[in-house]
Short mmCIF file of C-alpha atoms in Angstrom, two decimals:
data_model
loop_
_atom_site.label_atom_id
_atom_site.label_comp_id
_atom_site.label_asym_id
_atom_site.label_seq_id
_atom_site.Cartn_x
_atom_site.Cartn_y
_atom_site.Cartn_z
CA MET A 1 0.06 -0.04 0.13
CA ARG A 2 1.44 3.32 -1.12
CA THR A 3 2.14 5.61 1.87
CA PRO A 4 1.57 9.35 1.91
CA THR A 5 5.52 9.85 1.35
CA ASP A 6 5.15 7.88 -1.73
CA THR A 7 3.16 10.78 -3.53
CA PRO A 8 4.73 13.95 -3.33
CA THR A 9 3.05 17.30 -3.70
CA GLY A 10 4.34 20.94 -3.58
CA PHE A 11 7.15 22.00 -5.63
CA GLY A 12 8.68 20.07 -8.18
CA SER A 13 5.49 17.41 -8.27
CA ALA A 14 3.04 17.26 -10.79
CA THR A 15 0.64 19.55 -8.83
CA GLY A 16 3.54 22.18 -7.97
CA VAL A 17 4.98 23.48 -10.97
CA PRO A 18 3.66 26.73 -12.86
CA GLY A 19 2.33 26.66 -16.65
CA LEU A 20 1.24 23.30 -16.98
CA PRO A 21 -1.06 22.24 -20.06
CA GLU A 22 -4.93 22.56 -19.39
CA GLY A 23 -6.21 19.21 -17.76
CA PHE A 24 -2.42 17.94 -17.12
CA THR A 25 -3.21 17.18 -13.45
CA ASP A 26 -6.02 15.27 -14.58
CA THR A 27 -3.97 12.74 -16.31
CA PHE A 28 -0.63 12.91 -14.51
CA THR A 29 0.41 12.11 -10.78
CA SER A 30 3.66 12.07 -8.89
CA ALA A 31 5.04 9.17 -7.11
CA LEU A 32 8.47 8.20 -5.32
CA VAL A 33 9.53 5.14 -6.40
CA ASP A 34 12.27 3.19 -4.11
CA VAL A 35 14.67 1.63 -6.59
CA ASP A 36 17.18 -0.16 -4.77
CA GLY A 37 17.69 2.31 -2.13
CA VAL A 38 17.51 5.21 -4.30
CA ARG A 39 13.93 7.12 -4.51
CA LEU A 40 13.28 8.14 -8.13
CA HIS A 41 10.34 10.54 -8.84
CA THR A 42 8.13 10.18 -11.45
CA VAL A 43 5.19 11.65 -13.32
CA SER A 44 3.11 9.26 -15.08
CA GLY A 45 -0.09 8.84 -17.00
CA GLY A 46 -1.94 7.85 -20.09
CA ASP A 47 -2.93 4.60 -21.33
CA GLY A 48 -1.10 2.12 -23.68
CA PRO A 49 2.56 0.59 -24.13
CA PRO A 50 5.02 1.95 -21.74
CA LEU A 51 7.08 5.10 -22.87
CA LEU A 52 10.09 6.26 -20.54
CA LEU A 53 11.20 10.13 -20.67
CA VAL A 54 14.48 10.71 -19.48
CA GLY A 55 15.66 14.42 -19.51
CA GLY A 56 19.14 16.32 -18.94
CA TRP A 57 20.90 19.31 -17.42
CA PRO A 58 19.85 21.52 -16.12
CA GLN A 59 16.29 20.14 -16.19
CA PHE A 60 13.82 17.70 -14.51
CA TRP A 61 10.79 16.16 -15.55
CA TYR A 62 9.28 19.53 -16.34
CA GLN A 63 10.77 19.91 -19.42
CA TRP A 64 8.20 17.16 -21.11
CA ARG A 65 5.27 18.71 -19.90
CA LEU A 66 4.15 20.42 -23.35
CA VAL A 67 4.64 16.82 -25.22
CA MET A 68 3.16 14.56 -22.21
CA PRO A 69 -0.48 15.18 -23.16
CA ALA A 70 -0.37 14.16 -26.57
CA LEU A 71 1.75 11.26 -25.85
CA ALA A 72 -0.44 10.09 -23.09
CA GLU A 73 -3.42 9.44 -25.76
CA HIS A 74 -1.12 6.61 -27.03
CA PHE A 75 1.14 5.65 -24.34
CA THR A 76 1.46 5.20 -20.61
CA VAL A 77 3.87 7.85 -19.96
CA ILE A 78 6.77 8.01 -17.44
CA ALA A 79 8.87 11.14 -17.25
CA VAL A 80 11.40 10.64 -14.37
CA ASP A 81 13.56 12.63 -12.41
CA PRO A 82 17.02 11.19 -12.95
CA ARG A 83 18.96 10.84 -9.58
CA GLY A 84 20.34 14.15 -8.46
CA SER A 85 17.38 16.27 -10.19
CA GLY A 86 14.07 17.44 -9.09
CA LEU A 87 12.49 15.40 -6.18
CA SER A 88 14.65 12.35 -6.86
CA ASP A 89 17.32 11.30 -4.35
CA LYS A 90 20.66 13.04 -4.60
CA PRO A 91 23.30 10.60 -3.73
CA ASP A 92 27.26 11.53 -3.58
CA THR A 93 28.01 8.92 -6.49
CA GLY A 94 26.32 6.85 -9.18
CA TYR A 95 26.16 9.65 -12.06
CA ASP A 96 27.89 7.46 -14.72
CA SER A 97 26.15 6.07 -17.61
CA THR A 98 26.34 2.58 -16.52
CA THR A 99 24.64 3.15 -12.98
CA SER A 100 22.12 5.59 -14.83
CA ALA A 101 21.04 2.73 -17.48
CA ALA A 102 20.81 0.14 -14.93
CA GLU A 103 18.55 2.35 -12.61
CA PHE A 104 16.18 3.17 -15.41
CA HIS A 105 16.06 -0.51 -16.45
CA ARG A 106 15.22 -1.54 -12.80
CA LEU A 107 12.64 1.32 -12.31
CA MET A 108 10.88 -0.14 -15.52
CA GLN A 109 10.93 -3.35 -13.85
CA ILE A 110 9.59 -2.33 -10.56
CA LEU A 111 7.03 -0.48 -12.42
CA GLY A 112 5.97 -3.73 -14.20
CA HIS A 113 7.14 -2.93 -17.50
CA ASP A 114 9.02 -5.78 -19.50
CA ARG A 115 8.92 -3.88 -22.73
CA PHE A 116 9.06 -0.26 -23.43
CA SER A 117 9.85 2.74 -25.66
CA MET A 118 12.11 5.76 -24.60
CA ILE A 119 12.86 9.40 -25.66
CA GLY A 120 16.21 10.74 -23.89
CA HIS A 121 17.19 14.39 -24.39
CA ASP A 122 20.98 15.78 -23.53
CA ILE A 123 22.13 13.43 -20.80
CA GLY A 124 18.97 11.36 -21.38
CA MET A 125 20.77 10.82 -24.64
CA TRP A 126 23.84 9.24 -23.01
CA THR A 127 21.60 7.02 -20.96
CA GLY A 128 19.57 5.99 -23.62
CA TYR A 129 22.32 4.67 -25.63
CA ALA A 130 23.78 3.02 -22.41
CA MET A 131 20.72 1.38 -21.59
CA ALA A 132 20.31 -0.03 -25.38
CA ALA A 133 23.47 -1.27 -25.37
CA ASP A 134 23.84 -2.85 -21.85
CA HIS A 135 20.40 -4.54 -21.81
CA PRO A 136 18.93 -3.93 -25.30
CA GLY A 137 15.80 -6.54 -24.85
CA PRO A 138 13.35 -4.32 -22.90
CA ILE A 139 13.76 -1.32 -25.35
CA GLU A 140 11.40 -1.81 -28.26
CA ARG A 141 12.27 1.95 -30.06
CA MET A 142 14.17 4.92 -28.97
CA VAL A 143 14.17 8.54 -29.77
CA LEU A 144 17.40 10.41 -29.37
CA VAL A 145 17.31 14.24 -28.94
CA ASP A 146 19.94 17.08 -29.22
CA ALA A 147 23.01 15.38 -27.57
CA ILE A 148 26.99 14.53 -27.99
CA VAL A 149 27.75 11.17 -26.29
CA PRO A 150 31.05 11.47 -24.51
CA GLY A 151 33.36 9.15 -26.31
CA VAL A 152 31.71 9.04 -29.18
CA SER A 153 32.48 12.21 -31.74
CA PRO A 154 36.01 13.73 -31.48
CA SER A 155 36.31 16.28 -28.70
CA PRO A 156 36.41 19.80 -30.32
CA PRO A 157 39.44 21.92 -29.89
CA LEU A 158 39.38 24.06 -26.53
CA LEU A 159 39.92 27.04 -28.65
CA GLY A 160 37.82 26.63 -31.56
CA ASP A 161 35.26 28.37 -33.33
CA ARG A 162 33.07 30.64 -31.41
CA ARG A 163 29.70 28.71 -32.11
CA THR A 164 30.94 25.52 -30.76
CA SER A 165 32.74 27.26 -27.63
CA ASP A 166 29.22 28.81 -26.71
CA PHE A 167 27.43 25.74 -27.06
CA LEU A 168 29.93 23.46 -25.21
CA TRP A 169 31.86 25.64 -22.84
CA HIS A 170 29.80 24.56 -19.82
CA PHE A 171 31.21 21.03 -20.27
CA ASN A 172 34.66 21.63 -18.58
CA PHE A 173 32.91 24.23 -16.16
CA ASN A 174 30.83 21.74 -14.91
CA ARG A 175 33.64 19.16 -14.56
CA ALA A 176 35.59 20.90 -12.10
CA HIS A 177 35.83 20.15 -8.65
CA GLY A 178 34.10 22.38 -5.78
CA VAL A 179 34.95 25.82 -7.50
CA ASN A 180 32.01 25.70 -9.64
CA GLU A 181 29.61 24.98 -6.99
CA GLU A 182 31.05 27.92 -5.13
CA LEU A 183 30.75 30.14 -7.86
CA VAL A 184 27.06 29.33 -8.82
CA ALA A 185 25.64 28.86 -5.31
CA GLY A 186 23.58 31.78 -4.79
CA ARG A 187 23.86 32.90 -8.43
CA GLU A 188 22.09 29.95 -10.07
CA ASP A 189 19.71 32.49 -11.92
CA VAL A 190 22.60 33.98 -13.39
CA TYR A 191 24.37 30.86 -14.40
CA PHE A 192 21.36 28.58 -15.69
CA GLY A 193 19.53 31.78 -17.00
CA HIS A 194 22.47 32.33 -19.40
CA GLN A 195 22.44 28.48 -20.28
CA PHE A 196 18.94 29.06 -21.40
CA ARG A 197 19.32 32.38 -22.96
CA THR A 198 22.04 31.10 -25.36
CA LYS A 199 21.51 27.40 -25.70
CA ALA A 200 18.11 28.17 -27.43
CA ALA A 201 17.49 29.52 -30.78
CA HIS A 202 16.32 32.78 -29.33
CA PRO A 203 17.06 34.29 -26.05
CA ALA A 204 13.55 34.37 -24.92
CA ALA A 205 12.41 30.70 -26.11
CA ILE A 206 12.07 29.47 -22.53
CA ALA A 207 9.43 31.26 -20.72
CA PRO A 208 10.64 33.15 -17.63
CA GLU A 209 8.25 30.87 -15.45
CA ALA A 210 10.14 27.62 -16.56
CA VAL A 211 13.55 29.07 -16.26
CA GLU A 212 12.65 30.25 -12.64
CA THR A 213 11.43 26.73 -11.88
CA TYR A 214 14.59 25.24 -13.14
CA VAL A 215 16.58 27.65 -11.15
CA ARG A 216 14.30 26.81 -8.14
CA ALA A 217 15.07 23.29 -8.39
CA MET A 218 18.40 23.65 -8.69
CA ARG A 219 18.44 25.51 -4.97
CA LEU A 220 16.82 22.23 -3.48
CA PRO A 221 19.42 20.82 -0.99
CA GLY A 222 22.35 18.96 -2.90
CA ALA A 223 20.98 19.65 -6.49
CA LEU A 224 23.63 21.58 -7.63
CA LYS A 225 26.57 19.43 -6.71
CA ALA A 226 24.42 16.65 -8.06
CA SER A 227 23.92 18.30 -11.43
CA PHE A 228 27.71 18.71 -11.82
CA GLU A 229 28.60 15.11 -10.84
CA TYR A 230 27.42 13.84 -14.22
CA TYR A 231 29.85 15.99 -15.96
CA ARG A 232 32.51 14.91 -13.45
CA ALA A 233 31.86 11.11 -14.36
CA ILE A 234 32.49 11.90 -18.11
CA ASP A 235 36.18 10.24 -17.70
CA ASP A 236 34.22 6.99 -16.73
CA ILE A 237 31.63 7.75 -19.38
CA MET A 238 33.97 7.90 -22.11
CA GLU A 239 35.55 4.77 -20.98
CA GLN A 240 32.17 2.73 -20.91
CA THR A 241 31.27 4.09 -24.25
CA ARG A 242 34.56 2.92 -25.93
CA THR A 243 33.37 -0.51 -24.70
CA ARG A 244 29.93 -0.12 -25.95
CA LEU A 245 31.24 0.93 -29.63
CA ARG A 246 32.73 -2.40 -30.14
CA GLN A 247 29.15 -3.13 -31.50
CA LYS A 248 26.36 -1.04 -32.62
CA ILE A 249 23.19 -0.91 -30.89
CA SER A 250 20.02 -2.98 -32.82
CA THR A 251 17.31 -0.80 -31.14
CA PRO A 252 15.50 1.15 -33.88
CA VAL A 253 16.66 4.92 -33.19
CA LEU A 254 15.11 8.30 -34.55
CA ALA A 255 17.28 11.24 -33.95
CA VAL A 256 15.77 14.84 -33.46
CA ALA A 257 17.70 18.12 -33.04
CA GLY A 258 17.47 21.53 -33.52
CA ASP A 259 19.39 23.59 -36.30
CA ALA A 260 20.44 26.63 -34.47
CA LEU A 261 23.60 24.71 -32.23
CA GLY A 262 24.88 21.99 -34.30
CA GLY A 263 21.89 19.76 -35.27
CA GLU A 264 23.56 19.04 -38.43
CA ASN A 265 25.94 16.80 -36.43
CA MET A 266 23.38 14.47 -35.02
CA ALA A 267 23.51 12.11 -38.00
CA ASP A 268 27.01 11.25 -37.66
CA GLU A 269 26.45 10.72 -33.86
CA VAL A 270 23.92 8.44 -34.14
CA ASN A 271 24.97 6.74 -36.73
CA ALA A 272 28.12 5.87 -34.80
CA LEU A 273 25.69 4.45 -32.17
CA ALA A 274 23.34 2.37 -33.81
CA SER A 275 22.82 0.08 -37.29
CA GLU A 276 19.16 0.95 -37.54
CA VAL A 277 18.61 4.68 -37.52
CA THR A 278 15.06 5.34 -38.99
CA ASP A 279 15.81 9.01 -39.64
CA VAL A 280 17.35 12.17 -38.45
CA VAL A 281 15.01 15.15 -38.12
CA VAL A 282 16.40 18.59 -37.96
CA ILE A 283 13.79 21.19 -36.77
CA GLU A 284 14.41 24.72 -38.09
CA ASN A 285 14.69 27.72 -35.84
CA CYS A 286 14.95 25.40 -32.77
CA GLY A 287 17.87 25.20 -30.31
CA HIS A 288 18.99 22.60 -27.84
CA TYR A 289 15.99 22.41 -25.66
CA VAL A 290 13.54 20.85 -28.37
CA PRO A 291 10.74 19.74 -26.00
CA GLU A 292 10.14 23.03 -24.98
CA GLU A 293 11.01 25.10 -28.03
CA ALA A 294 9.27 22.91 -30.53
CA PRO A 295 7.10 20.42 -29.01
CA GLN A 296 4.56 19.99 -31.83
CA ALA A 297 7.40 19.37 -34.24
CA LEU A 298 9.06 16.99 -31.57
CA LEU A 299 5.40 15.06 -31.59
CA ASP A 300 5.20 15.15 -35.29
CA ALA A 301 8.37 13.31 -35.70
CA ALA A 302 8.41 11.04 -32.69
CA LEU A 303 4.93 9.84 -32.68
CA PRO A 304 4.81 8.01 -36.30
CA PHE A 305 8.09 6.53 -35.50
CA LEU A 306 7.22 5.20 -31.82
CA LEU A 307 3.80 3.88 -32.85
CA ARG A 308 5.04 1.85 -35.53
CA ARG A 309 4.90 -1.84 -34.66
CA SER A 310 7.09 -3.56 -36.92
#
């Protein structure tokens, strides 16, 4: 029997964030699921085959809010806060892709889903690839959205062109130990506000109330440090990726990216990972935050692929 602490309310939950589509809370509910000692927060609803949504930095389940209602017309949607984000636990370790992949597979087992599809964005793309490489059987189809996977493409030069530098400089900053937390703590609005202004196609593409929600989530105890731990784990992730690249994944993949920040490179990225890439869709006038900048375009690309049964 579910206890009251299993159904969180307040900030970060399905009932405690602004700007949700009309009727959202009639369909979706929050839950805390114990996954081998780590509580993961999920927001789930809908009817049909299971569909796991895994996002990335510096966001949490809320990034999927604009596409979840339409997806829930066809799927049982499970949007999850990865460890370290949102209302999920924030342990000191376990931010490499092997641990993340195993944790999400276990989550879906606990929820009773032996087979499922998934959409992974940003770090969620790292995780989705690791899930399909390490334990491919349960994953039917996978949509990978706008990211580079550490260890796949050659690293760009430290002093490269301005466009690449503006898009990727945060990788090295986030990998630092300690000093980055000291610089950002108390100034989360400055740092993360800059991320959303410069990595979207237009500075105002992400609504101010959404940016404020992400900033507030980063001020939860342990959240800032945990968010950087994914980047501090990149050395381990690159080694894990080199092992995975010995054999391409066979899971059917659709890749989606915006055209404003290197979306043209997604084809090379996903074709290095997967043997069955159905398509690579590059959305015009869209930056990194595809589910929020271009929700309808993402749905138009993803739904026909996810609903395909063969």
